[in-house]
Short mmCIF file of C-alpha atoms in Angstrom, two decimals:
data_model
loop_
_atom_site.label_atom_id
_atom_site.label_comp_id
_atom_site.label_asym_id
_atom_site.label_seq_id
_atom_site.Cartn_x
_atom_site.Cartn_y
_atom_site.Cartn_z
CA UNK A 1020 0.00 0.00 0.00
CA UNK A 1021 2.88 2.39 0.68
CA UNK A 1022 3.71 2.36 -3.03
CA UNK A 1023 0.22 3.10 -4.33
CA UNK A 1024 -0.41 6.72 -5.28
CA UNK A 1025 1.01 9.62 -3.30
CA UNK A 1026 0.63 10.29 0.44
CA UNK A 1027 -2.17 12.73 -0.40
CA UNK A 1028 -4.05 10.11 -2.43
CA UNK A 1029 -3.50 7.43 0.21
CA UNK A 1030 -4.98 9.77 2.83
CA UNK A 1031 -8.02 10.82 0.79
CA UNK A 1032 -8.64 8.18 -1.86
CA UNK A 1033 -10.31 4.83 -1.36
CA UNK A 1034 -9.65 1.33 -2.61
CA UNK A 1035 -13.22 1.21 -3.94
CA UNK A 1036 -12.56 4.40 -5.89
CA UNK A 1037 -9.40 2.89 -7.32
CA UNK A 1038 -11.15 -0.24 -8.56
CA UNK A 1039 -14.32 1.57 -9.73
CA UNK A 1040 -12.07 3.70 -11.93
CA UNK A 1041 -11.47 0.38 -13.73
CA UNK A 1042 -8.01 1.28 -14.92
CA UNK A 1043 -6.09 -1.72 -16.26
CA UNK A 1044 -3.17 -0.33 -14.22
CA UNK A 1045 -5.03 -0.10 -10.87
CA UNK A 1046 -2.51 -1.42 -8.35
CA UNK A 1047 -5.19 -2.56 -5.90
CA UNK A 1048 -6.87 -4.86 -8.44
CA UNK A 1049 -4.32 -7.73 -8.83
CA UNK A 1050 -3.92 -8.33 -5.06
CA UNK A 1051 -7.70 -8.32 -4.60
CA UNK A 1052 -8.17 -10.62 -7.60
CA UNK A 1053 -5.78 -13.26 -6.24
CA UNK A 1054 -7.71 -13.26 -2.97
CA UNK A 1055 -11.00 -13.89 -4.83
CA UNK A 1056 -12.47 -10.61 -3.59
CA UNK A 1057 -16.16 -9.94 -3.97
CA UNK A 1058 -17.82 -6.52 -4.10
CA UNK A 1059 -21.15 -5.40 -2.69
CA UNK A 1060 -23.04 -3.05 -5.00
CA UNK A 1061 -26.08 -1.12 -3.80
CA UNK A 1062 -28.79 1.00 -5.39
CA UNK A 1063 -31.85 2.55 -3.79
CA UNK A 1064 -33.87 -0.63 -4.15
CA UNK A 1065 -31.38 -3.43 -4.53
CA UNK A 1066 -28.12 -4.98 -3.41
CA UNK A 1067 -25.99 -7.46 -5.27
CA UNK A 1068 -22.72 -9.26 -4.59
CA UNK A 1069 -20.41 -10.14 -7.44
CA UNK A 1070 -16.84 -11.32 -7.99
CA UNK A 1071 -14.44 -8.41 -8.36
CA UNK A 1072 -13.44 -9.45 -11.88
CA UNK A 1073 -17.05 -8.88 -13.00
CA UNK A 1074 -16.71 -5.20 -12.06
CA UNK A 1075 -14.21 -4.62 -14.89
CA UNK A 1076 -16.02 -4.22 -18.21
CA UNK A 1077 -13.19 -2.64 -20.21
CA UNK A 1078 -10.44 -0.05 -19.96
CA UNK A 1079 -11.75 2.61 -17.57
CA UNK A 1080 -15.26 1.07 -17.82
CA UNK A 1081 -16.94 -0.60 -14.87
CA UNK A 1082 -20.14 -2.63 -14.90
CA UNK A 1083 -22.04 -0.46 -12.41
CA UNK A 1084 -25.44 0.90 -13.40
CA UNK A 1085 -25.92 4.70 -13.16
CA UNK A 1086 -27.86 4.34 -9.87
CA UNK A 1087 -25.39 1.95 -8.21
CA UNK A 1088 -22.49 2.46 -5.85
CA UNK A 1089 -19.87 0.00 -4.64
CA UNK A 1090 -20.18 -0.08 -0.84
CA UNK A 1091 -17.99 -2.96 0.27
CA UNK A 1092 -15.10 -5.20 -0.73
CA UNK A 1093 -15.13 -8.67 0.80
CA UNK A 1094 -12.02 -10.80 1.11
CA UNK A 1095 -12.17 -14.22 2.74
CA UNK A 1096 -9.65 -14.88 5.48
CA UNK A 1097 -7.07 -17.26 3.96
CA UNK A 1098 -6.41 -20.69 5.44
CA UNK A 1099 -3.13 -21.65 7.05
CA UNK A 1100 -0.19 -22.42 4.80
CA UNK A 1101 -0.93 -19.48 2.53
CA UNK A 1102 1.12 -16.56 1.31
CA UNK A 1103 0.65 -13.73 -1.16
CA UNK A 1104 2.82 -11.13 -2.79
CA UNK A 1105 2.47 -8.09 -5.06
CA UNK A 1106 5.20 -6.87 -7.41
CA UNK A 1107 5.20 -3.93 -9.78
CA UNK A 1108 7.43 -2.05 -12.15
CA UNK A 1109 6.99 1.71 -12.39
CA UNK A 1110 9.11 4.72 -13.17
CA UNK A 1111 9.21 5.58 -9.46
CA UNK A 1112 8.44 3.70 -6.24
CA UNK A 1113 5.19 5.58 -5.69
CA UNK A 1114 2.97 8.20 -7.29
CA UNK A 1115 3.17 6.58 -10.70
CA UNK A 1116 1.09 4.17 -12.73
CA UNK A 1117 2.53 0.70 -13.00
CA UNK A 1118 4.12 -0.29 -16.28
CA UNK A 1119 3.23 -3.85 -15.28
CA UNK A 1120 2.16 -5.46 -12.01
CA UNK A 1121 1.67 -9.00 -10.73
CA UNK A 1122 0.16 -10.61 -7.66
CA UNK A 1123 0.43 -14.22 -6.54
CA UNK A 1124 -1.38 -16.22 -3.88
CA UNK A 1125 -0.43 -19.77 -2.98
CA UNK A 1126 -1.54 -22.34 -0.44
CA UNK A 1127 0.81 -25.16 0.43
CA UNK A 1128 0.20 -28.49 2.13
CA UNK A 1129 3.64 -29.74 2.96
CA UNK A 1130 5.68 -29.30 -0.22
CA UNK A 1131 2.65 -29.39 -2.53
CA UNK A 1132 0.86 -26.31 -3.84
CA UNK A 1133 -2.89 -26.95 -3.44
CA UNK A 1134 -4.09 -23.51 -4.54
CA UNK A 1135 -2.51 -20.87 -6.75
CA UNK A 1136 -3.90 -17.58 -8.03
CA UNK A 1137 -2.06 -15.21 -10.38
CA UNK A 1138 -3.21 -11.76 -11.46
CA UNK A 1139 -1.67 -9.04 -13.61
CA UNK A 1140 -2.24 -5.34 -14.21
CA UNK A 1141 -1.37 -3.11 -17.16
CA UNK A 1142 -1.19 -6.06 -19.56
CA UNK A 1143 -4.75 -6.37 -20.91
CA UNK A 1144 -7.90 -4.28 -21.24
CA UNK A 1145 -8.68 -5.03 -17.59
CA UNK A 1146 -6.73 -6.48 -14.67
CA UNK A 1147 -6.67 -10.23 -15.32
CA UNK A 1148 -6.21 -13.64 -13.77
CA UNK A 1149 -4.51 -16.46 -15.68
CA UNK A 1150 -6.33 -19.67 -14.65
CA UNK A 1151 -4.40 -21.88 -17.09
CA UNK A 1152 -1.12 -20.93 -15.42
CA UNK A 1153 -2.67 -21.34 -11.97
CA UNK A 1154 -3.72 -24.90 -12.88
CA UNK A 1155 -0.12 -25.78 -13.78
CA UNK A 1156 1.10 -24.67 -10.36
CA UNK A 1157 -1.56 -26.55 -8.40
CA UNK A 1158 -0.61 -30.03 -7.29
CA UNK A 1159 3.05 -29.27 -8.03
CA UNK A 1160 5.94 -28.65 -5.68
CA UNK A 1161 6.42 -25.22 -7.27
CA UNK A 1162 9.57 -26.58 -8.84
CA UNK A 1163 11.43 -24.90 -11.69
CA UNK A 1164 9.65 -26.97 -14.34
CA UNK A 1165 6.13 -26.01 -13.16
CA UNK A 1166 7.06 -22.36 -12.76
CA UNK A 1167 8.59 -22.25 -16.26
CA UNK A 1168 5.49 -23.86 -17.77
CA UNK A 1169 3.25 -21.37 -15.95
CA UNK A 1170 5.53 -18.53 -17.12
CA UNK A 1171 5.08 -19.55 -20.76
CA UNK A 1172 1.31 -19.61 -20.35
CA UNK A 1173 1.36 -16.15 -18.75
CA UNK A 1174 3.54 -14.82 -21.57
CA UNK A 1175 1.16 -16.23 -24.19
CA UNK A 1176 -1.97 -14.97 -22.38
CA UNK A 1177 -1.22 -11.31 -21.67
CA UNK A 1178 -2.04 -8.82 -24.41
CA UNK A 1179 -0.45 -5.52 -23.42
CA UNK A 1180 -0.39 -2.35 -25.46
CA UNK A 1181 2.38 0.13 -26.11
CA UNK A 1182 1.87 3.52 -24.51
CA UNK A 1183 3.95 6.32 -23.00
CA UNK A 1184 4.82 4.16 -19.98
CA UNK A 1185 6.18 1.13 -21.82
CA UNK A 1186 6.13 -1.05 -24.90
CA UNK A 1187 3.91 -4.08 -25.33
CA UNK A 1188 7.01 -6.26 -25.75
CA UNK A 1189 8.57 -5.04 -22.49
CA UNK A 1190 5.36 -5.60 -20.55
CA UNK A 1191 4.93 -9.09 -22.03
CA UNK A 1192 8.53 -9.98 -21.13
CA UNK A 1193 8.16 -8.67 -17.56
CA UNK A 1194 5.02 -10.64 -16.64
CA UNK A 1195 6.85 -13.96 -16.14
CA UNK A 1196 9.66 -12.14 -14.32
CA UNK A 1197 7.28 -10.50 -11.84
CA UNK A 1198 5.33 -13.75 -11.43
CA UNK A 1199 8.54 -15.59 -10.51
CA UNK A 1200 9.54 -12.83 -8.05
CA UNK A 1201 6.11 -12.91 -6.41
CA UNK A 1202 6.20 -16.72 -6.11
CA UNK A 1203 9.73 -16.62 -4.71
CA UNK A 1204 8.68 -14.17 -2.02
#
């Protein structure tokens, strides 16, 4: 959190505001995605709960109706044997949009990974998960072979663009690197 926005934004902004903005580069989105966050959306006459990923409809477009407001983010308390990590590359440590970001969540039973979630920001039209890569990591010992196979899937899945912050090629190359760093941590 200390690397998201500026001190002024961290003191006045909200996580819900950050995700409702629906920026593909929102730094709060990948960590929430790997923790299977849900959001509570309310209107005058209704309330609905949906997975966070359903909030993102496109770049800077959320799925809220004009009369709705996001009132709550729900994250389930993880079981024992779990760990998560968030990594990002930006021009500065804070107060800058990420060129690329990655979050990882794993649950281990002994030496075996029984749950793995991977999410990335700034590499698609919305923050994304990569379930095919997650499946490769599950039921493995998170050995070099499984991590390399997952890395290839991540590389093939992300579809970044080139903009003033970075090229599509650089972003694509950095996704497996950040994933490996997050898993190592």
